[in-house]
């Protein structure tokens, strides 16, 4: 009863502080989120700051609650330091991911909404968290990648530049007319309004392959039109070449049999 009379009031006060603190943290984070939207704050930095601020405030609240219960802070700090050392060694990879997240936000290699390729995966950046980057693939898969290897390894950002070059490789038969084929291909690609007129489309014979004469066609488009231009025109090339009697050969092998007569 004596210990109950001493510690129950402190426990009650600590519990009240904990509840009120969690409510205030929730209100504060909600206010920050609304402020970020009003100011059109960068989504990438917004998510990171909200996550980091929430963790920091909860740590401060936890220390306040513990001190309210009568725990000596000098002893607590010593214990916290020893525990921090042990936890830091155990979670060295997690701390590296945190440092990697900070570096990514400083150098801004990519932002939310960019289409990127990293660590063997590709997709749209959905969120940049303190420890991880979350990608969303076209088939609606969620990929979570730690920030540490991203910050130290190479990555490809397809959304950095507003324009991209689309490369096509098209083959015709050796018996077909090269000039006619080039005209047909250029007529198709220039009819697409998404393709830039400046720089103008470039086409040239790139290879005399085993079974075909291969053209390289290069055109420039807005980054958002890349795949639409690529897929639509592949179909259009096939139809136009067929309509003009120009063949698109496929790999084939001619086998010649020689009969050897044996003398009796």
mmCIF file of N, CA, C and O in Angstrom, residues 35-117:
data_model
loop_
_atom_site.group_PDB
_atom_site.id
_atom_site.type_symbol
_atom_site.label_atom_id
_atom_site.label_comp_id
_atom_site.label_asym_id
_atom_site.label_seq_id
_atom_site.Cartn_x
_atom_site.Cartn_y
_atom_site.Cartn_z
ATOM 1 N N UNK A 35 -0.531 22.198 -43.819
ATOM 2 C CA UNK A 35 0.310 23.329 -44.195
ATOM 3 C C UNK A 35 1.127 23.010 -45.437
ATOM 4 O O UNK A 35 1.265 23.856 -46.334
ATOM 5 N N UNK A 36 1.658 21.786 -45.515
ATOM 6 C CA UNK A 36 2.432 21.385 -46.679
ATOM 7 C C UNK A 36 1.575 21.431 -47.943
ATOM 8 O O UNK A 36 2.052 21.839 -49.013
ATOM 9 N N UNK A 37 0.311 21.006 -47.841
ATOM 10 C CA UNK A 37 -0.566 21.018 -49.013
ATOM 11 C C UNK A 37 -0.892 22.441 -49.447
ATOM 12 O O UNK A 37 -0.949 22.751 -50.634
ATOM 13 N N UNK A 38 -1.125 23.335 -48.459
ATOM 14 C CA UNK A 38 -1.423 24.734 -48.788
ATOM 15 C C UNK A 38 -0.240 25.390 -49.476
ATOM 16 O O UNK A 38 -0.395 26.162 -50.431
ATOM 17 N N UNK A 39 0.971 25.078 -49.006
ATOM 18 C CA UNK A 39 2.191 25.685 -49.556
ATOM 19 C C UNK A 39 2.708 24.942 -50.781
ATOM 20 O O UNK A 39 3.768 25.291 -51.305
ATOM 21 N N UNK A 40 1.967 23.897 -51.239
ATOM 22 C CA UNK A 40 2.425 23.070 -52.372
ATOM 23 C C UNK A 40 3.828 22.538 -52.129
ATOM 24 O O UNK A 40 4.701 22.591 -53.001
ATOM 25 N N UNK A 41 4.026 22.011 -50.922
ATOM 26 C CA UNK A 41 5.340 21.495 -50.528
ATOM 27 C C UNK A 41 5.665 20.245 -51.327
ATOM 28 O O UNK A 41 4.768 19.497 -51.745
ATOM 29 N N UNK A 42 6.939 20.016 -51.562
ATOM 30 C CA UNK A 42 7.378 18.842 -52.311
ATOM 31 C C UNK A 42 6.944 17.566 -51.588
ATOM 32 O O UNK A 42 7.206 17.381 -50.406
ATOM 33 N N UNK A 43 6.275 16.678 -52.309
ATOM 34 C CA UNK A 43 5.737 15.461 -51.707
ATOM 35 C C UNK A 43 6.833 14.585 -51.120
ATOM 36 O O UNK A 43 6.667 13.975 -50.054
ATOM 37 N N UNK A 44 7.959 14.508 -51.812
ATOM 38 C CA UNK A 44 9.057 13.682 -51.335
ATOM 39 C C UNK A 44 9.538 14.133 -49.969
ATOM 40 O O UNK A 44 9.661 13.342 -49.029
ATOM 41 N N UNK A 45 9.822 15.423 -49.836
ATOM 42 C CA UNK A 45 10.314 15.958 -48.571
ATOM 43 C C UNK A 45 9.219 15.955 -47.514
ATOM 44 O O UNK A 45 9.495 15.780 -46.320
ATOM 45 N N UNK A 46 7.975 16.132 -47.922
ATOM 46 C CA UNK A 46 6.849 16.146 -46.978
ATOM 47 C C UNK A 46 6.745 14.824 -46.224
ATOM 48 O O UNK A 46 6.653 14.799 -44.986
ATOM 49 N N UNK A 47 6.765 13.700 -46.950
ATOM 50 C CA UNK A 47 6.650 12.392 -46.303
ATOM 51 C C UNK A 47 7.805 12.131 -45.355
ATOM 52 O O UNK A 47 7.627 11.581 -44.263
ATOM 53 N N UNK A 48 8.995 12.518 -45.775
ATOM 54 C CA UNK A 48 10.172 12.294 -44.937
ATOM 55 C C UNK A 48 10.085 13.110 -43.648
ATOM 56 O O UNK A 48 10.329 12.606 -42.552
ATOM 57 N N UNK A 49 9.730 14.388 -43.760
ATOM 58 C CA UNK A 49 9.662 15.255 -42.580
ATOM 59 C C UNK A 49 8.563 14.812 -41.618
ATOM 60 O O UNK A 49 8.755 14.841 -40.399
ATOM 61 N N UNK A 50 7.426 14.401 -42.153
ATOM 62 C CA UNK A 50 6.343 13.929 -41.294
ATOM 63 C C UNK A 50 6.759 12.679 -40.523
ATOM 64 O O UNK A 50 6.511 12.559 -39.323
ATOM 65 N N UNK A 51 7.399 11.753 -41.219
ATOM 66 C CA UNK A 51 7.843 10.520 -40.564
ATOM 67 C C UNK A 51 8.917 10.803 -39.512
ATOM 68 O O UNK A 51 8.854 10.315 -38.386
ATOM 69 N N UNK A 52 9.885 11.629 -39.875
ATOM 70 C CA UNK A 52 10.982 11.936 -38.948
ATOM 71 C C UNK A 52 10.472 12.714 -37.732
ATOM 72 O O UNK A 52 10.847 12.428 -36.587
ATOM 73 N N UNK A 53 9.599 13.708 -37.959
ATOM 74 C CA UNK A 53 9.063 14.506 -36.858
ATOM 75 C C UNK A 53 8.239 13.644 -35.909
ATOM 76 O O UNK A 53 8.316 13.794 -34.679
ATOM 77 N N UNK A 54 7.446 12.725 -36.461
ATOM 78 C CA UNK A 54 6.640 11.838 -35.618
ATOM 79 C C UNK A 54 7.490 10.978 -34.710
ATOM 80 O O UNK A 54 7.208 10.842 -33.507
ATOM 81 N N UNK A 55 8.554 10.413 -35.248
ATOM 82 C CA UNK A 55 9.438 9.570 -34.433
ATOM 83 C C UNK A 55 10.140 10.397 -33.364
ATOM 84 O O UNK A 55 10.231 10.003 -32.190
ATOM 85 N N UNK A 56 10.642 11.574 -33.739
ATOM 86 C CA UNK A 56 11.358 12.429 -32.788
ATOM 87 C C UNK A 56 10.452 12.856 -31.637
ATOM 88 O O UNK A 56 10.839 12.800 -30.462
ATOM 89 N N UNK A 57 9.232 13.277 -31.954
ATOM 90 C CA UNK A 57 8.303 13.721 -30.912
ATOM 91 C C UNK A 57 7.902 12.578 -29.985
ATOM 92 O O UNK A 57 7.757 12.764 -28.764
ATOM 93 N N UNK A 58 7.762 11.389 -30.513
ATOM 94 C CA UNK A 58 7.409 10.243 -29.676
ATOM 95 C C UNK A 58 8.560 9.849 -28.755
ATOM 96 O O UNK A 58 8.330 9.418 -27.614
ATOM 97 N N UNK A 59 9.788 10.001 -29.219
ATOM 98 C CA UNK A 59 10.943 9.731 -28.354
ATOM 99 C C UNK A 59 10.982 10.738 -27.210
ATOM 100 O O UNK A 59 11.190 10.378 -26.034
ATOM 101 N N UNK A 60 10.776 12.008 -27.521
ATOM 102 C CA UNK A 60 10.758 13.052 -26.479
ATOM 103 C C UNK A 60 9.627 12.793 -25.485
ATOM 104 O O UNK A 60 9.798 12.929 -24.265
ATOM 105 N N UNK A 61 8.464 12.391 -26.005
ATOM 106 C CA UNK A 61 7.335 12.085 -25.129
ATOM 107 C C UNK A 61 7.659 10.919 -24.214
ATOM 108 O O UNK A 61 7.317 10.942 -23.015
ATOM 109 N N UNK A 62 8.308 9.891 -24.755
ATOM 110 C CA UNK A 62 8.669 8.741 -23.943
ATOM 111 C C UNK A 62 9.611 9.120 -22.809
ATOM 112 O O UNK A 62 9.456 8.663 -21.665
ATOM 113 N N UNK A 63 10.607 9.961 -23.113
ATOM 114 C CA UNK A 63 11.541 10.404 -22.064
ATOM 115 C C UNK A 63 10.800 11.209 -21.000
ATOM 116 O O UNK A 63 11.047 11.066 -19.790
ATOM 117 N N UNK A 64 9.870 12.068 -21.424
ATOM 118 C CA UNK A 64 9.093 12.877 -20.476
ATOM 119 C C UNK A 64 8.251 11.998 -19.565
ATOM 120 O O UNK A 64 8.175 12.220 -18.346
ATOM 121 N N UNK A 65 7.610 10.989 -20.124
ATOM 122 C CA UNK A 65 6.778 10.084 -19.329
ATOM 123 C C UNK A 65 7.611 9.333 -18.301
ATOM 124 O O UNK A 65 7.228 9.183 -17.138
ATOM 125 N N UNK A 66 8.780 8.859 -18.743
ATOM 126 C CA UNK A 66 9.653 8.110 -17.824
ATOM 127 C C UNK A 66 10.130 8.998 -16.690
ATOM 128 O O UNK A 66 10.156 8.592 -15.519
ATOM 129 N N UNK A 67 10.515 10.238 -16.991
ATOM 130 C CA UNK A 67 10.982 11.152 -15.945
ATOM 131 C C UNK A 67 9.846 11.513 -14.994
ATOM 132 O O UNK A 67 10.077 11.720 -13.787
ATOM 133 N N UNK A 68 8.616 11.586 -15.479
ATOM 134 C CA UNK A 68 7.461 11.890 -14.629
ATOM 135 C C UNK A 68 7.231 10.787 -13.602
ATOM 136 O O UNK A 68 6.771 11.045 -12.482
ATOM 137 N N UNK A 69 7.570 9.553 -13.961
ATOM 138 C CA UNK A 69 7.376 8.432 -13.045
ATOM 139 C C UNK A 69 8.441 8.379 -11.960
ATOM 140 O O UNK A 69 8.418 7.501 -11.095
ATOM 141 N N UNK A 70 9.391 9.299 -12.000
ATOM 142 C CA UNK A 70 10.391 9.380 -10.942
ATOM 143 C C UNK A 70 11.715 8.735 -11.255
ATOM 144 O O UNK A 70 12.591 8.655 -10.392
ATOM 145 N N UNK A 71 11.897 8.277 -12.476
ATOM 146 C CA UNK A 71 13.172 7.677 -12.856
ATOM 147 C C UNK A 71 14.224 8.775 -12.981
ATOM 148 O O UNK A 71 13.985 9.787 -13.652
ATOM 149 N N UNK A 72 15.369 8.601 -12.317
ATOM 150 C CA UNK A 72 16.434 9.587 -12.385
ATOM 151 C C UNK A 72 16.996 9.649 -13.799
ATOM 152 O O UNK A 72 17.430 8.626 -14.356
ATOM 153 N N UNK A 73 16.992 10.841 -14.384
ATOM 154 C CA UNK A 73 17.400 10.983 -15.772
ATOM 155 C C UNK A 73 18.879 10.711 -15.976
ATOM 156 O O UNK A 73 19.291 10.269 -17.037
ATOM 157 N N UNK A 74 19.704 10.988 -14.948
ATOM 158 C CA UNK A 74 21.139 10.711 -15.101
ATOM 159 C C UNK A 74 21.369 9.209 -15.274
ATOM 160 O O UNK A 74 22.135 8.775 -16.147
ATOM 161 N N UNK A 75 20.663 8.435 -14.442
ATOM 162 C CA UNK A 75 20.763 6.981 -14.572
ATOM 163 C C UNK A 75 20.164 6.527 -15.895
ATOM 164 O O UNK A 75 20.717 5.671 -16.594
ATOM 165 N N UNK A 76 19.048 7.148 -16.240
ATOM 166 C CA UNK A 76 18.376 6.783 -17.483
ATOM 167 C C UNK A 76 19.239 7.095 -18.700
ATOM 168 O O UNK A 76 19.317 6.308 -19.642
ATOM 169 N N UNK A 77 19.888 8.258 -18.653
ATOM 170 C CA UNK A 77 20.746 8.653 -19.784
ATOM 171 C C UNK A 77 21.911 7.680 -19.930
ATOM 172 O O UNK A 77 22.300 7.304 -21.040
ATOM 173 N N UNK A 78 22.484 7.265 -18.785
ATOM 174 C CA UNK A 78 23.589 6.299 -18.837
ATOM 175 C C UNK A 78 23.117 4.976 -19.425
ATOM 176 O O UNK A 78 23.783 4.380 -20.285
ATOM 177 N N UNK A 79 21.952 4.517 -18.936
ATOM 178 C CA UNK A 79 21.402 3.277 -19.470
ATOM 179 C C UNK A 79 21.044 3.424 -20.945
ATOM 180 O O UNK A 79 21.265 2.517 -21.752
ATOM 181 N N UNK A 80 20.506 4.595 -21.284
ATOM 182 C CA UNK A 80 20.140 4.848 -22.673
ATOM 183 C C UNK A 80 21.361 4.874 -23.579
ATOM 184 O O UNK A 80 21.336 4.384 -24.706
ATOM 185 N N UNK A 81 22.469 5.441 -23.046
ATOM 186 C CA UNK A 81 23.698 5.468 -23.827
ATOM 187 C C UNK A 81 24.239 4.079 -24.077
ATOM 188 O O UNK A 81 24.643 3.750 -25.201
ATOM 189 N N UNK A 82 24.242 3.248 -23.017
ATOM 190 C CA UNK A 82 24.721 1.871 -23.182
ATOM 191 C C UNK A 82 23.813 1.097 -24.125
ATOM 192 O O UNK A 82 24.276 0.357 -25.003
ATOM 193 N N UNK A 83 22.496 1.271 -23.933
ATOM 194 C CA UNK A 83 21.550 0.576 -24.806
ATOM 195 C C UNK A 83 21.661 1.092 -26.234
ATOM 196 O O UNK A 83 21.567 0.324 -27.193
ATOM 197 N N UNK A 84 21.894 2.415 -26.365
ATOM 198 C CA UNK A 84 22.032 2.988 -27.699
ATOM 199 C C UNK A 84 23.226 2.426 -28.439
ATOM 200 O O UNK A 84 23.168 2.188 -29.651
ATOM 201 N N UNK A 85 24.335 2.204 -27.717
ATOM 202 C CA UNK A 85 25.529 1.628 -28.330
ATOM 203 C C UNK A 85 25.245 0.217 -28.824
ATOM 204 O O UNK A 85 25.593 -0.150 -29.949
ATOM 205 N N UNK A 86 24.592 -0.578 -27.938
ATOM 206 C CA UNK A 86 24.285 -1.953 -28.323
ATOM 207 C C UNK A 86 23.297 -1.998 -29.476
ATOM 208 O O UNK A 86 23.469 -2.758 -30.445
ATOM 209 N N UNK A 87 22.268 -1.149 -29.388
ATOM 210 C CA UNK A 87 21.266 -1.127 -30.460
ATOM 211 C C UNK A 87 21.872 -0.610 -31.758
ATOM 212 O O UNK A 87 21.576 -1.101 -32.851
ATOM 213 N N UNK A 88 22.763 0.395 -31.631
ATOM 214 C CA UNK A 88 23.403 0.943 -32.815
ATOM 215 C C UNK A 88 24.241 -0.092 -33.548
ATOM 216 O O UNK A 88 24.254 -0.143 -34.779
ATOM 217 N N UNK A 89 24.951 -0.925 -32.758
ATOM 218 C CA UNK A 89 25.743 -1.985 -33.383
ATOM 219 C C UNK A 89 24.831 -3.035 -34.019
ATOM 220 O O UNK A 89 25.119 -3.549 -35.097
ATOM 221 N N UNK A 90 23.721 -3.331 -33.337
ATOM 222 C CA UNK A 90 22.814 -4.351 -33.865
ATOM 223 C C UNK A 90 22.056 -3.847 -35.089
ATOM 224 O O UNK A 90 21.721 -4.614 -35.987
ATOM 225 N N UNK A 91 21.778 -2.548 -35.097
ATOM 226 C CA UNK A 91 20.978 -1.966 -36.181
ATOM 227 C C UNK A 91 21.817 -1.075 -37.088
ATOM 228 O O UNK A 91 21.334 -0.058 -37.589
ATOM 229 N N UNK A 92 23.075 -1.453 -37.273
ATOM 230 C CA UNK A 92 23.952 -0.626 -38.103
ATOM 231 C C UNK A 92 23.406 -0.482 -39.518
ATOM 232 O O UNK A 92 23.485 0.580 -40.133
ATOM 233 N N UNK A 93 22.809 -1.561 -40.040
ATOM 234 C CA UNK A 93 22.232 -1.484 -41.378
ATOM 235 C C UNK A 93 21.068 -0.512 -41.439
ATOM 236 O O UNK A 93 20.920 0.237 -42.403
ATOM 237 N N UNK A 94 20.252 -0.499 -40.362
ATOM 238 C CA UNK A 94 19.113 0.423 -40.325
ATOM 239 C C UNK A 94 19.587 1.870 -40.273
ATOM 240 O O UNK A 94 19.019 2.752 -40.935
ATOM 241 N N UNK A 95 20.641 2.116 -39.486
ATOM 242 C CA UNK A 95 21.182 3.475 -39.410
ATOM 243 C C UNK A 95 21.776 3.898 -40.750
ATOM 244 O O UNK A 95 21.686 5.066 -41.136
ATOM 245 N N UNK A 96 22.378 2.967 -41.452
ATOM 246 C CA UNK A 96 22.897 3.277 -42.783
ATOM 247 C C UNK A 96 21.757 3.639 -43.736
ATOM 248 O O UNK A 96 21.895 4.529 -44.572
ATOM 249 N N UNK A 97 20.632 2.928 -43.588
ATOM 250 C CA UNK A 97 19.476 3.254 -44.418
ATOM 251 C C UNK A 97 18.946 4.644 -44.106
ATOM 252 O O UNK A 97 18.509 5.378 -45.000
ATOM 253 N N UNK A 98 18.978 5.021 -42.814
ATOM 254 C CA UNK A 98 18.545 6.366 -42.423
ATOM 255 C C UNK A 98 19.468 7.416 -43.052
ATOM 256 O O UNK A 98 19.003 8.407 -43.625
ATOM 257 N N UNK A 99 20.786 7.179 -42.941
ATOM 258 C CA UNK A 99 21.738 8.111 -43.538
ATOM 259 C C UNK A 99 21.564 8.174 -45.048
ATOM 260 O O UNK A 99 21.657 9.244 -45.659
ATOM 261 N N UNK A 100 21.279 7.016 -45.657
ATOM 262 C CA UNK A 100 21.046 7.000 -47.098
ATOM 263 C C UNK A 100 19.817 7.803 -47.480
ATOM 264 O O UNK A 100 19.813 8.504 -48.490
ATOM 265 N N UNK A 101 18.757 7.717 -46.650
ATOM 266 C CA UNK A 101 17.552 8.499 -46.918
ATOM 267 C C UNK A 101 17.818 9.989 -46.851
ATOM 268 O O UNK A 101 17.303 10.762 -47.665
ATOM 269 N N UNK A 102 18.638 10.405 -45.869
ATOM 270 C CA UNK A 102 18.996 11.828 -45.759
ATOM 271 C C UNK A 102 19.773 12.277 -46.991
ATOM 272 O O UNK A 102 19.518 13.350 -47.559
ATOM 273 N N UNK A 103 20.727 11.449 -47.442
ATOM 274 C CA UNK A 103 21.522 11.794 -48.620
ATOM 275 C C UNK A 103 20.644 11.894 -49.874
ATOM 276 O O UNK A 103 20.825 12.777 -50.715
ATOM 277 N N UNK A 104 19.677 10.996 -49.992
ATOM 278 C CA UNK A 104 18.792 11.030 -51.159
ATOM 279 C C UNK A 104 17.963 12.308 -51.188
ATOM 280 O O UNK A 104 17.723 12.874 -52.257
ATOM 281 N N UNK A 105 17.532 12.762 -50.013
ATOM 282 C CA UNK A 105 16.745 13.988 -49.957
ATOM 283 C C UNK A 105 17.605 15.224 -50.213
ATOM 284 O O UNK A 105 17.115 16.227 -50.724
ATOM 285 N N UNK A 106 18.875 15.155 -49.850
ATOM 286 C CA UNK A 106 19.767 16.295 -50.077
ATOM 287 C C UNK A 106 20.098 16.423 -51.571
ATOM 288 O O UNK A 106 20.005 17.505 -52.153
ATOM 289 N N UNK A 107 20.480 15.318 -52.186
ATOM 290 C CA UNK A 107 20.930 15.370 -53.585
ATOM 291 C C UNK A 107 19.782 15.217 -54.583
ATOM 292 O O UNK A 107 19.965 15.511 -55.769
ATOM 293 N N UNK A 108 18.625 14.733 -54.119
ATOM 294 C CA UNK A 108 17.414 14.677 -54.943
ATOM 295 C C UNK A 108 17.641 13.958 -56.269
ATOM 296 O O UNK A 108 17.362 14.490 -57.344
ATOM 297 N N UNK A 109 18.151 12.721 -56.189
ATOM 298 C CA UNK A 109 18.337 11.942 -57.412
ATOM 299 C C UNK A 109 16.999 11.582 -58.052
ATOM 300 O O UNK A 109 16.927 11.343 -59.261
ATOM 301 N N UNK A 110 15.959 11.502 -57.271
ATOM 302 C CA UNK A 110 14.620 11.229 -57.782
ATOM 303 C C UNK A 110 13.606 11.771 -56.785
ATOM 304 O O UNK A 110 13.944 12.106 -55.650
ATOM 305 N N UNK A 111 12.359 11.841 -57.214
ATOM 306 C CA UNK A 111 11.274 12.339 -56.360
ATOM 307 C C UNK A 111 10.047 11.464 -56.548
ATOM 308 O O UNK A 111 10.011 10.606 -57.455
ATOM 309 N N UNK A 112 9.050 11.674 -55.713
ATOM 310 C CA UNK A 112 7.811 10.905 -55.818
ATOM 311 C C UNK A 112 7.169 11.159 -57.181
ATOM 312 O O UNK A 112 7.056 12.297 -57.627
ATOM 313 N N UNK A 113 6.783 10.075 -57.845
ATOM 314 C CA UNK A 113 6.173 10.167 -59.169
ATOM 315 C C UNK A 113 7.127 9.870 -60.307
ATOM 316 O O UNK A 113 6.683 9.667 -61.442
ATOM 317 N N UNK A 114 8.445 9.825 -60.043
ATOM 318 C CA UNK A 114 9.421 9.528 -61.091
ATOM 319 C C UNK A 114 9.418 8.029 -61.414
ATOM 320 O O UNK A 114 9.207 7.185 -60.543
ATOM 321 N N UNK A 115 9.683 7.726 -62.689
ATOM 322 C CA UNK A 115 9.873 6.331 -63.108
ATOM 323 C C UNK A 115 11.375 6.046 -63.063
ATOM 324 O O UNK A 115 12.159 6.702 -63.747
ATOM 325 N N UNK A 116 11.772 5.081 -62.221
ATOM 326 C CA UNK A 116 13.192 4.826 -61.993
ATOM 327 C C UNK A 116 13.496 3.342 -62.129
ATOM 328 O O UNK A 116 12.603 2.497 -62.072
ATOM 329 N N UNK A 117 14.776 3.072 -62.288
ATOM 330 C CA UNK A 117 15.290 1.697 -62.295
ATOM 331 C C UNK A 117 16.430 1.640 -61.284
ATOM 332 O O UNK A 117 17.418 2.366 -61.424
#
